[in-house]
Amino acid sequence: MRLPPPDRELSPYTGFSRAHWEAAADALLAAVEPYATGDRALYHLPGGHTSWSGRLSDGLEGYARTLLLAAFRRDETVLGRYAEGLAAGTRGVWPRVEDRGQPLVEAASVALALRLTRPLLWDRLEEPVRQRAAAWLADALTAEPWPCNWELFPVTVAGFLLEIGHEPDACRKAVARGLERVERWYVGHGWYSDGPGRAFDHYNGWALHLYPVLHAWLAKDAGLLDRYGGRLEAHLADYARLFGGDGAPVHQGRSLTYRFAAAAPLWLGALTGRTPLSPGETRRLASGALKYFLDRGAVDARGLLSLGWLGPDERVVQGYSGPASPYWASKGFLGLLLPPHHEVWTAREEPGPAGRADAVTPLPAPNWLLQSTRSDGLVRLHNHGSEDVRYDPYYTRLAYSTATRPSHTSYDNSVIVGGDAGRTHIVPLGAGPDWAASRHTVAEGVSVTNLVVARGAVEVRVHRVAGAAPGTPVRITGWAQTEGVRAELVPVHGLSAAADGGLTGTATDEPATLFAALARLTAEPDPPPLAGTASVTASACAPVPEAEPDDDAHDVTIAWAAGPVVRFRFTRAGVSPAPRPPGASG
């Protein structure tokens, strides 16, 4: 991909300006054009992976997702080609929008693109084409979505159809229904769960915030924009911390192949004026994400986005992914809706959170702890509250980062009890200034209470295993070994080093057994020895008057070698900061 020379005066961190974003959009659009069918209704991109929706649906996906990029770019010549495809696709080429079918997703992209470019595309169509297109889209008003961010696709379609006066009553019902359903998943502090349960990831930004905020903004609905824009602003305060110094988003959650779609909520905040970030920080984070992927092989020799993360990578591909699925990365170009004179394009880049200072930040809604270090730009996400409905390495590990990927051949960042690495029914137990805790189920009758306490790049990890038979082996693992970073794990209580780099221990005949380790992930070339950075001691805690007896409660004391002493109490109910003993110091 050919890009302009870097502009280090305007953008000292990335070198990217608006011209770079425009050039990248133009190159991506030019690269997909040879794969359009003769009538331009479908884009059949190359690749051996067909989604479970089939080739026809995948071709529609190629049209819809690249149309969205063309809508942000607002190039009239390119939009003219998509107008041809719209006319042909609605003659019966495109599959119908039905309950829980992939065309419902793509209908939302088509509708949003038409709404954003109405004077350039929709208003220039012949009336029969407009009628066919509206009729095809209208099936989305009553199609039943999956109970997750899909609930917002009928809302998005309805917003456009309402604007053009098509079936207004059905449109209002679709908007009200979708927004009401998603409301049930709002957990506060700017965070949604992606459906029932506790599925937290980047979908929060470029789906669950994107669609309602854009709908409110385009409808000029001040009341809705106050509600959803306020939530976006709260979310961005956390979201900005999920990008490493090199621009990488944290490698966690599903649909990672959408890559720099991660930039969308950053631009959305600037577009609507609902952001806590400065213009220079917004562009630095967004451009950093785009540059991270372009520099590392996300675009192949043909100029196409592959199914993967950097280059092609089957490990991040879901069954619903087809060859054109990566083009939801188009959402990352939302910033092109901002005019060239907007301050987000003219301000000098400023560092993001990972580039300003070391930080350990609790996120109470998902019950995460974010740990970042300025010297190497790494961000680590300690997961004590997010899980998928099934065991998924991208949701259910104890930690993720901007530099590592979950292993599919071994269980990194896990507690393995009796050979079982299961981590289901995660119960968040709280998060504080330097800690987060949770409890999960391994198997029937066996649970693990987990605590992480972080300082700088160092983590103290404490695990309380309950319900395991005496003598049951317990294995603790740390970060996956990854080129360019150092992953370390040192035993400090109840564990010993194993040959494979993990730690091993044994469940005792007590009701619960405590294990503790020091862990570190760093890109520092010569960090100080990890052993000795903190000491951990555990003791049975004194009974509390008038409290329910708890014969397996423990107090854990963590003494940082160059810092404070902190204490936590483990009980059957969970874990929490412990009161300091009378006369104690530190």
Coordinates of C-alpha atoms in Angstrom, one line a residue:
M1 CA 0.0 0.0 0.0
R2 CA 1.4 3.4 -1.0
L3 CA 1.0 6.1 1.6
P4 CA 2.3 9.7 1.7
P5 CA 5.6 10.4 3.4
P6 CA 5.2 10.6 7.2
D7 CA 4.3 14.0 8.7
R8 CA 6.4 14.1 11.9
E9 CA 5.6 17.7 12.6
L10 CA 1.9 17.2 12.9
S11 CA 2.1 13.6 14.0
P12 CA 5.3 12.9 15.9
Y13 CA 4.2 9.5 17.1
T14 CA 2.6 7.9 14.0
G15 CA 3.5 10.2 11.1
F16 CA -0.1 9.7 9.9
S17 CA -2.3 12.6 8.8
R18 CA -5.7 12.7 7.2
A19 CA -3.9 12.2 3.8
H20 CA -2.7 8.8 5.1
W21 CA -6.2 7.8 6.0
E22 CA -7.5 8.9 2.7
A23 CA -4.8 7.0 0.8
A24 CA -5.4 3.9 2.8
A25 CA -9.1 4.0 2.1
D26 CA -8.6 4.6 -1.6
A27 CA -6.1 1.7 -1.8
L28 CA -8.5 -0.7 0.1
L29 CA -11.4 0.2 -2.2
A30 CA -9.3 -0.1 -5.4
A31 CA -8.0 -3.5 -4.3
V32 CA -11.5 -5.0 -3.9
E33 CA -12.9 -3.7 -7.2
P34 CA -11.6 -6.5 -9.4
Y35 CA -13.5 -9.0 -7.3
A36 CA -16.9 -7.5 -8.0
T37 CA -19.3 -9.4 -10.1
G38 CA -20.2 -7.9 -13.5
D39 CA -23.3 -6.2 -12.1
R40 CA -21.3 -5.1 -9.0
A41 CA -23.9 -6.6 -6.7
L42 CA -21.5 -9.0 -5.0
Y43 CA -17.9 -8.9 -4.1
H44 CA -16.4 -12.5 -4.1
L45 CA -13.0 -12.0 -2.4
P46 CA -10.5 -14.8 -2.8
G47 CA -9.8 -17.3 0.0
G48 CA -10.5 -20.8 1.0
H49 CA -12.8 -20.0 3.9
T50 CA -16.5 -19.8 3.3
S51 CA -18.7 -18.7 6.2
W52 CA -21.5 -20.9 7.5
S53 CA -23.9 -18.5 5.7
G54 CA -22.7 -19.6 2.3
R55 CA -21.0 -18.0 -0.7
L56 CA -23.9 -15.8 -1.7
S57 CA -24.2 -14.2 1.7
D58 CA -20.4 -13.8 1.7
G59 CA -20.6 -11.9 -1.6
L60 CA -23.2 -9.6 -0.1
E61 CA -20.9 -9.0 2.8
G62 CA -18.2 -8.0 0.5
Y63 CA -20.5 -5.4 -1.1
A64 CA -22.0 -4.0 2.1
R65 CA -18.8 -3.7 4.2
T66 CA -16.8 -2.1 1.4
L67 CA -19.7 0.2 0.7
L68 CA -19.4 1.4 4.3
L69 CA -15.8 2.4 3.6
A70 CA -16.9 4.2 0.4
A71 CA -19.5 6.0 2.4
F72 CA -16.9 7.3 4.9
R73 CA -14.6 8.3 2.0
R74 CA -17.4 10.1 0.1
D75 CA -15.8 9.6 -3.3
E76 CA -18.6 10.1 -5.8
T77 CA -17.0 8.0 -8.5
V78 CA -16.7 5.0 -6.2
L79 CA -20.2 5.5 -4.8
G80 CA -21.5 5.5 -8.4
R81 CA -20.1 1.9 -8.8
Y82 CA -21.9 0.9 -5.6
A83 CA -25.1 2.5 -6.9
E84 CA -24.9 0.1 -9.9
G85 CA -24.5 -2.8 -7.4
L86 CA -27.5 -1.7 -5.4
A87 CA -29.7 -1.6 -8.4
A88 CA -28.7 -5.1 -9.4
G89 CA -28.6 -6.6 -6.0
T90 CA -32.2 -5.6 -5.2
R91 CA -33.5 -7.2 -8.4
G92 CA -33.3 -10.6 -6.6
V93 CA -29.6 -11.2 -6.5
W94 CA -29.1 -10.6 -2.8
P95 CA -30.4 -13.1 -0.3
R96 CA -33.4 -11.9 1.7
V97 CA -33.1 -10.5 5.2
E98 CA -34.5 -13.2 7.6
D99 CA -34.4 -14.1 11.2
R100 CA -30.9 -14.4 12.6
G101 CA -29.4 -14.5 9.2
Q102 CA -26.2 -12.8 8.1
P103 CA -27.9 -10.5 5.6
L104 CA -29.4 -8.7 8.6
V105 CA -25.9 -7.6 9.5
E106 CA -25.1 -6.4 6.0
A107 CA -28.5 -4.6 5.7
A108 CA -27.4 -2.4 8.6
S109 CA -24.1 -1.5 6.7
V110 CA -26.1 -0.8 3.5
A111 CA -28.6 1.4 5.4
L112 CA -26.0 3.3 7.3
A113 CA -24.0 4.0 4.2
L114 CA -27.1 5.2 2.4
R115 CA -28.0 7.5 5.3
L116 CA -24.5 9.0 5.5
T117 CA -24.3 9.6 1.7
R118 CA -27.9 10.4 0.9
P119 CA -27.3 13.4 -1.4
L120 CA -24.5 11.6 -3.2
L121 CA -26.1 8.2 -3.7
W122 CA -29.7 7.6 -2.6
D123 CA -31.1 10.9 -3.9
R124 CA -29.5 10.2 -7.4
L125 CA -31.1 6.7 -7.8
E126 CA -34.0 6.1 -10.0
E127 CA -37.3 5.7 -8.2
P128 CA -37.8 2.0 -9.0
V129 CA -34.3 1.3 -7.5
R130 CA -35.2 3.2 -4.4
Q131 CA -38.4 1.3 -4.0
R132 CA -36.7 -2.1 -4.4
A133 CA -33.9 -1.1 -2.0
A134 CA -36.4 0.1 0.6
A135 CA -38.4 -3.1 0.3
W136 CA -35.3 -5.3 0.7
L137 CA -34.2 -3.3 3.7
A138 CA -37.6 -3.3 5.3
D139 CA -37.4 -7.0 6.1
A140 CA -34.9 -6.1 8.7
L141 CA -37.6 -4.2 10.7
T142 CA -39.2 -7.4 11.8
A143 CA -36.4 -9.9 11.4
E144 CA -35.4 -11.4 14.8
P145 CA -31.8 -10.8 15.7
W146 CA -29.5 -12.9 17.8
P147 CA -29.6 -11.5 21.4
C148 CA -26.4 -9.5 21.3
N149 CA -25.2 -6.4 19.4
W150 CA -27.3 -7.7 16.5
E151 CA -30.3 -6.1 18.2
L152 CA -28.9 -2.8 16.9
F153 CA -29.0 -3.8 13.2
P154 CA -32.8 -3.3 12.8
V155 CA -32.4 0.0 14.7
T156 CA -29.9 1.1 12.1
V157 CA -32.0 0.1 9.2
A158 CA -35.1 1.7 10.7
G159 CA -33.2 5.0 11.2
F160 CA -32.6 5.3 7.5
L161 CA -36.0 4.1 6.4
L162 CA -37.7 6.5 8.8
E163 CA -35.7 9.3 7.3
I164 CA -37.0 8.6 3.8
G165 CA -40.5 8.0 5.1
H166 CA -40.8 4.3 4.4
E167 CA -43.1 2.4 6.8
P168 CA -42.6 4.9 9.6
D169 CA -44.7 3.1 12.2
A170 CA -42.8 -0.2 11.7
C171 CA -39.5 1.8 11.8
R172 CA -40.4 3.4 15.2
K173 CA -41.3 0.1 16.6
A174 CA -38.0 -1.4 15.4
V175 CA -36.0 1.4 17.0
A176 CA -37.9 1.2 20.3
R177 CA -37.6 -2.6 20.4
G178 CA -33.9 -2.7 19.7
L179 CA -32.9 0.1 22.1
E180 CA -35.0 -1.4 24.9
R181 CA -33.4 -4.8 24.5
V182 CA -29.9 -3.4 24.5
E183 CA -30.7 -1.3 27.6
R184 CA -31.0 -4.5 29.6
W185 CA -27.3 -5.1 29.0
Y186 CA -26.0 -1.8 30.1
V187 CA -24.0 -2.3 33.3
G188 CA -22.9 1.2 34.0
H189 CA -19.6 3.2 33.7
G190 CA -20.0 3.2 29.9
W191 CA -20.0 -0.6 29.5
Y192 CA -22.5 -3.0 27.9
S193 CA -22.4 -6.8 28.0
D194 CA -22.7 -8.1 24.5
G195 CA -26.0 -9.9 25.3
P196 CA -27.0 -11.7 28.5
G197 CA -24.1 -12.7 30.6
R198 CA -20.8 -11.1 30.9
A199 CA -19.3 -10.9 27.4
F200 CA -17.1 -7.7 27.5
D201 CA -14.7 -6.9 24.6
H202 CA -14.2 -4.3 21.8
Y203 CA -17.8 -4.8 20.5
N204 CA -18.6 -2.3 23.2
G205 CA -17.0 0.4 21.2
W206 CA -17.6 -0.3 17.6
A207 CA -21.0 -1.9 17.9
L208 CA -22.9 -1.3 21.1
H209 CA -21.9 2.4 21.3
L210 CA -21.5 3.0 17.6
Y211 CA -25.0 2.3 16.3
P212 CA -27.1 4.1 18.9
V213 CA -24.8 7.1 19.1
L214 CA -24.8 7.4 15.3
H215 CA -28.5 6.9 15.1
A216 CA -29.1 9.7 17.7
W217 CA -26.6 12.0 16.0
L218 CA -28.0 11.5 12.5
A219 CA -31.6 11.8 13.8
K220 CA -30.7 15.0 15.6
D221 CA -32.3 13.6 18.7
A222 CA -30.8 15.6 21.5
G223 CA -32.4 13.4 24.2
L224 CA -31.0 10.2 22.8
L225 CA -27.7 11.7 22.1
D226 CA -27.4 12.9 25.7
R227 CA -28.1 9.3 26.9
Y228 CA -25.9 7.4 24.5
G229 CA -23.3 10.1 24.0
G230 CA -22.8 10.3 27.8
R231 CA -22.2 6.6 27.9
L232 CA -19.7 6.8 25.0
E233 CA -17.8 9.5 26.8
A234 CA -17.6 7.4 30.0
H235 CA -16.5 4.4 27.9
L236 CA -13.8 6.2 26.1
A237 CA -12.0 7.1 29.3
D238 CA -11.5 3.4 29.8
Y239 CA -11.2 2.4 26.1
A240 CA -8.2 4.7 25.5
R241 CA -6.2 2.6 27.9
L242 CA -6.7 -0.5 25.8
F243 CA -4.1 0.6 23.2
G244 CA -0.4 -0.2 23.5
G245 CA 2.4 2.3 22.8
D246 CA 2.8 0.7 19.4
G247 CA -0.9 1.2 18.5
A248 CA -1.9 -2.4 19.2
P249 CA -5.4 -3.0 20.7
V250 CA -5.5 -5.6 23.5
H251 CA -5.7 -9.1 21.9
Q252 CA -8.9 -10.2 23.6
G253 CA -12.5 -11.1 22.5
R254 CA -14.0 -12.4 19.3
S255 CA -13.9 -11.0 15.7
L256 CA -10.4 -9.8 16.1
T257 CA -10.1 -9.9 12.3
Y258 CA -11.9 -6.6 12.2
R259 CA -8.6 -5.1 13.4
F260 CA -8.6 -1.3 13.1
A261 CA -12.3 -1.1 13.6
A262 CA -11.0 -0.5 17.1
A263 CA -10.5 3.2 16.0
A264 CA -14.2 3.7 15.4
P265 CA -15.4 4.8 18.9
L266 CA -12.4 7.2 19.1
W267 CA -13.6 9.0 16.0
L268 CA -17.2 8.8 17.1
G269 CA -16.4 10.7 20.3
A270 CA -14.8 13.5 18.3
L271 CA -17.6 13.5 15.7
T272 CA -20.4 14.0 18.3
G273 CA -18.4 16.0 20.8
R274 CA -18.8 13.3 23.4
T275 CA -15.3 12.4 24.4
P276 CA -12.9 13.0 27.3
L277 CA -9.9 12.8 24.9
S278 CA -8.1 15.7 23.3
P279 CA -8.1 15.9 19.5
G280 CA -4.4 15.1 19.4
E281 CA -4.8 12.0 21.6
T282 CA -7.8 10.8 19.6
R283 CA -5.9 10.9 16.3
R284 CA -2.8 9.4 17.9
L285 CA -4.7 6.4 19.2
A286 CA -6.7 5.9 16.0
S287 CA -3.7 6.4 13.7
G288 CA -1.6 4.2 15.9
A289 CA -4.1 1.3 15.4
L290 CA -4.2 1.7 11.7
K291 CA -0.4 2.0 11.4
Y292 CA 0.1 -1.0 13.7
F293 CA -1.8 -3.3 11.3
L294 CA -0.6 -1.8 8.0
D295 CA 3.0 -2.1 9.1
R296 CA 2.6 -5.8 10.1
G297 CA 1.1 -7.5 7.2
A298 CA -2.7 -7.1 7.6
V299 CA -2.9 -6.2 3.9
D300 CA -1.5 -8.8 1.5
A301 CA 0.3 -8.4 -1.8
R302 CA -3.0 -7.9 -3.6
G303 CA -3.9 -5.1 -1.3
L304 CA -6.6 -7.1 0.5
L305 CA -7.3 -7.6 4.2
S306 CA -6.8 -11.2 5.1
L307 CA -8.7 -13.3 7.6
G308 CA -6.4 -12.9 10.6
W309 CA -4.8 -10.5 12.9
L310 CA -1.5 -9.3 11.4
G311 CA -1.2 -11.7 8.5
P312 CA -3.6 -14.6 7.8
D313 CA -4.4 -16.4 11.0
E314 CA -7.0 -19.1 11.2
R315 CA -6.9 -19.0 15.0
V316 CA -9.0 -15.8 15.1
V317 CA -11.5 -16.9 12.5
Q318 CA -15.1 -17.7 13.6
G319 CA -17.6 -19.8 11.7
Y320 CA -19.5 -16.7 10.7
S321 CA -16.4 -15.2 9.0
G322 CA -16.2 -15.2 5.3
P323 CA -13.4 -13.8 3.0
A324 CA -14.9 -10.2 3.2
S325 CA -15.5 -10.2 6.9
P326 CA -12.3 -8.3 7.7
Y327 CA -13.8 -5.3 5.9
W328 CA -15.8 -4.4 9.0
A329 CA -12.5 -2.7 9.6
S330 CA -14.1 0.0 7.4
K331 CA -15.6 1.3 10.6
G332 CA -12.2 2.5 11.6
F333 CA -12.4 5.1 8.8
L334 CA -15.3 6.9 10.5
G335 CA -13.0 9.8 11.2
L336 CA -13.2 10.8 7.5
L337 CA -16.7 12.1 8.2
L338 CA -14.9 14.9 10.1
P339 CA -13.9 17.8 7.7
P340 CA -10.2 18.4 7.0
H341 CA -10.3 21.6 9.1
H342 CA -11.6 19.8 12.2
E343 CA -9.2 20.1 15.1
V344 CA -9.0 16.3 15.3
W345 CA -7.1 16.5 12.0
T346 CA -5.2 19.7 12.6
A347 CA -4.1 19.3 16.2
R348 CA -0.6 17.9 17.0
E349 CA -0.6 14.3 18.2
E350 CA -0.4 13.8 21.9
P351 CA 0.6 10.6 23.7
G352 CA -2.1 8.1 24.7
P353 CA -2.4 6.7 28.3
A354 CA 0.2 4.0 27.7
G355 CA 2.7 6.6 26.6
R356 CA 2.3 9.0 29.4
A357 CA 3.0 7.1 32.6
D358 CA 2.9 3.7 34.3
A359 CA -0.7 3.0 35.4
V360 CA -2.8 0.4 37.1
T361 CA -6.4 1.1 36.5
P362 CA -9.5 -0.8 37.7
L363 CA -12.5 -1.0 35.4
P364 CA -15.4 -1.9 37.7
A365 CA -18.0 -2.7 35.1
P366 CA -16.2 -5.6 33.4
N367 CA -14.2 -6.1 36.6
W368 CA -10.9 -5.8 34.8
L369 CA -7.6 -4.4 35.9
L370 CA -5.5 -2.6 33.3
Q371 CA -1.8 -2.5 33.8
S372 CA 0.4 -0.4 31.5
T373 CA 4.1 0.5 31.5
R374 CA 5.4 3.6 29.7
S375 CA 8.9 2.3 29.1
D376 CA 7.8 -0.5 26.8
G377 CA 4.3 0.6 26.0
L378 CA 2.7 -2.7 27.0
V379 CA -0.9 -2.9 28.2
R380 CA -2.0 -6.0 30.2
L381 CA -5.7 -6.7 30.8
H382 CA -6.4 -8.8 33.9
N383 CA -9.7 -10.5 33.3
H384 CA -11.8 -11.0 36.4
G385 CA -15.3 -10.5 35.0
S386 CA -15.6 -11.4 31.3
E387 CA -16.5 -14.8 29.8
D388 CA -18.3 -16.3 26.8
V389 CA -21.1 -18.8 27.1
R390 CA -18.6 -21.5 26.4
Y391 CA -14.9 -21.9 27.2
D392 CA -13.1 -19.6 24.8
P393 CA -9.4 -18.7 25.0
Y394 CA -10.2 -15.2 23.9
Y395 CA -12.5 -14.6 26.8
T396 CA -11.8 -16.9 29.7
R397 CA -8.0 -16.6 30.4
L398 CA -6.9 -14.6 33.4
A399 CA -5.0 -12.1 31.4
Y400 CA -4.5 -10.6 27.9
S401 CA -2.1 -8.0 26.5
T402 CA -1.2 -5.9 23.5
A403 CA 1.8 -8.1 22.8
T404 CA 0.7 -11.7 23.4
R405 CA -2.0 -13.9 22.0
P406 CA -3.8 -16.7 23.8
S407 CA -2.3 -20.1 23.1
H408 CA -4.5 -22.6 21.4
T409 CA -2.2 -25.5 22.2
S410 CA -1.6 -24.9 25.9
Y411 CA -3.4 -23.0 28.6
D412 CA -1.5 -19.7 29.3
N413 CA -2.7 -17.5 32.2
S414 CA -4.7 -20.3 33.7
V415 CA -5.2 -22.4 36.9
I416 CA -5.4 -26.1 36.0
V417 CA -6.8 -28.3 38.7
G418 CA -6.4 -32.1 38.2
G419 CA -5.8 -31.5 34.5
D420 CA -8.9 -29.4 34.1
A421 CA -8.4 -25.8 32.9
G422 CA -12.1 -25.0 32.9
R423 CA -13.0 -21.4 33.9
T424 CA -16.8 -21.0 33.8
H425 CA -19.4 -19.1 35.9
I426 CA -17.0 -16.3 36.6
V427 CA -18.1 -14.3 39.6
P428 CA -16.5 -10.8 39.8
L429 CA -15.4 -10.1 43.4
G430 CA -14.4 -6.5 42.9
A431 CA -11.5 -4.3 41.7
G432 CA -9.6 -1.6 43.5
P433 CA -6.7 0.8 42.8
D434 CA -4.2 -2.0 42.2
W435 CA -6.1 -5.2 42.4
A436 CA -9.0 -7.3 40.9
A437 CA -10.5 -10.6 42.0
S438 CA -12.9 -13.2 40.9
R439 CA -14.1 -16.7 41.5
H440 CA -14.8 -19.3 38.9
T441 CA -15.9 -22.9 38.6
V442 CA -13.5 -25.6 37.3
A443 CA -15.7 -28.6 37.7
E444 CA -18.6 -29.6 39.9
G445 CA -17.7 -28.8 43.5
V446 CA -14.3 -27.3 42.6
S447 CA -13.8 -23.6 42.5
V448 CA -10.9 -21.2 42.3
T449 CA -10.8 -17.7 43.8
N450 CA -8.3 -15.5 42.0
L451 CA -6.6 -12.2 43.0
V452 CA -4.1 -10.1 41.1
V453 CA -2.2 -7.2 42.6
A454 CA -0.1 -5.1 40.2
R455 CA 2.7 -2.6 40.6
G456 CA 4.8 -1.4 37.6
A457 CA 5.2 -4.4 35.4
V458 CA 5.0 -6.9 38.2
E459 CA 1.9 -8.9 39.2
V460 CA 1.2 -10.9 42.3
R461 CA -1.2 -13.7 41.6
V462 CA -2.9 -15.6 44.4
H463 CA -5.3 -18.5 43.8
R464 CA -7.4 -20.2 46.4
V465 CA -8.5 -23.7 45.3
A466 CA -11.5 -25.1 47.1
G467 CA -13.3 -28.5 46.8
A468 CA -10.4 -30.4 45.2
A469 CA -9.5 -33.8 46.8
P470 CA -6.3 -33.9 48.8
G471 CA -3.4 -34.6 46.6
T472 CA -5.0 -33.2 43.4
P473 CA -2.3 -31.6 41.3
V474 CA -2.6 -27.9 40.6
R475 CA -0.8 -26.2 37.8
I476 CA -0.4 -22.4 37.4
T477 CA 0.6 -20.9 34.1
G478 CA 1.6 -17.3 33.1
W479 CA 2.0 -15.4 29.9
A480 CA 2.5 -17.2 26.6
Q481 CA 6.1 -16.9 25.4
T482 CA 6.1 -14.4 22.6
E483 CA 8.9 -13.0 20.4
G484 CA 9.9 -9.5 21.5
V485 CA 8.8 -9.8 25.1
R486 CA 9.9 -11.6 28.2
A487 CA 7.3 -13.7 30.1
E488 CA 8.3 -14.7 33.7
L489 CA 6.6 -16.7 36.5
V490 CA 8.2 -17.3 39.9
P491 CA 6.7 -19.3 42.8
V492 CA 6.3 -17.6 46.1
H493 CA 3.8 -19.7 48.1
G494 CA 2.7 -23.4 47.7
L495 CA 4.2 -23.8 44.3
S496 CA 7.4 -25.0 42.7
A497 CA 8.8 -24.5 39.2
A498 CA 8.1 -27.1 36.5
A499 CA 10.2 -27.9 33.5
D500 CA 7.7 -26.5 31.0
G501 CA 7.8 -23.0 32.6
G502 CA 4.6 -23.4 34.6
L503 CA 4.3 -23.9 38.4
T504 CA 3.0 -26.9 40.2
G505 CA 1.5 -27.6 43.6
T506 CA -0.9 -29.9 45.4
A507 CA -4.2 -29.5 47.0
T508 CA -4.0 -30.2 50.8
D509 CA -6.5 -31.8 53.1
E510 CA -7.6 -28.3 54.2
P511 CA -10.9 -27.0 52.9
A512 CA -9.0 -24.7 50.6
T513 CA -5.4 -24.4 49.5
L514 CA -3.6 -21.1 48.7
F515 CA -1.1 -20.7 45.9
A516 CA 0.8 -17.6 45.0
A517 CA 3.2 -16.5 42.3
L518 CA 5.0 -13.5 40.8
A519 CA 4.4 -12.9 37.1
R520 CA 5.8 -10.3 34.7
L521 CA 5.4 -9.5 31.0
T522 CA 7.9 -7.0 29.8
A523 CA 9.7 -5.7 26.7
E524 CA 12.5 -4.2 28.8
P525 CA 15.8 -5.6 27.5
D526 CA 17.3 -6.0 31.0
P527 CA 14.7 -5.9 33.7
P528 CA 15.7 -6.4 37.4
P529 CA 15.2 -10.0 38.8
L530 CA 11.6 -10.8 39.3
A531 CA 12.2 -12.8 42.5
G532 CA 12.3 -10.6 45.5
T533 CA 10.1 -7.8 44.0
A534 CA 7.5 -8.8 46.5
S535 CA 6.9 -11.4 49.3
V536 CA 3.7 -13.1 50.0
T537 CA 2.7 -14.7 53.3
A538 CA -0.6 -16.4 54.2
S539 CA -2.1 -17.1 57.6
A540 CA -5.4 -18.3 59.0
C541 CA -7.3 -15.2 60.0
A542 CA -8.8 -14.6 63.5
P543 CA -12.5 -15.2 63.8
V544 CA -14.7 -12.1 63.5
P545 CA -17.1 -11.7 66.4
E546 CA -20.8 -12.3 65.5
A547 CA -19.7 -13.5 62.0
E548 CA -20.6 -16.8 60.5
P549 CA -17.8 -19.3 61.2
D550 CA -15.4 -19.7 58.3
D551 CA -12.7 -22.4 59.0
D552 CA -10.9 -21.9 55.7
A553 CA -10.5 -18.1 55.8
H554 CA -7.0 -16.7 55.2
D555 CA -5.3 -13.3 55.4
V556 CA -2.7 -12.8 52.6
T557 CA 0.0 -10.1 53.1
I558 CA 1.9 -8.8 50.1
A559 CA 5.0 -6.7 50.9
W560 CA 6.4 -4.9 47.9
A561 CA 10.2 -4.6 48.1
A562 CA 10.1 -1.0 47.0
G563 CA 6.6 -0.1 48.1
P564 CA 3.7 -0.6 50.5
V565 CA 2.4 -3.6 52.4
V566 CA -1.1 -4.6 51.4
R567 CA -3.4 -7.3 52.8
F568 CA -6.4 -9.3 51.5
R569 CA -8.8 -11.6 53.2
F570 CA -9.9 -14.8 51.4
T571 CA -13.2 -16.4 52.7
R572 CA -15.8 -18.7 51.3
A573 CA -17.6 -15.6 50.1
G574 CA -14.7 -14.2 48.2
V575 CA -11.7 -11.9 48.6
S576 CA -11.4 -8.3 49.7
P577 CA -8.9 -5.9 51.1
A578 CA -8.3 -7.0 54.7
P579 CA -8.2 -4.7 57.7
R580 CA -4.7 -3.9 59.1
P581 CA -3.9 -5.6 62.3
P582 CA -3.7 -3.3 65.3
G583 CA -0.3 -1.6 65.6
A584 CA 0.7 -2.7 62.1
S585 CA 2.8 -0.4 59.9
G586 CA 3.2 -0.2 56.1

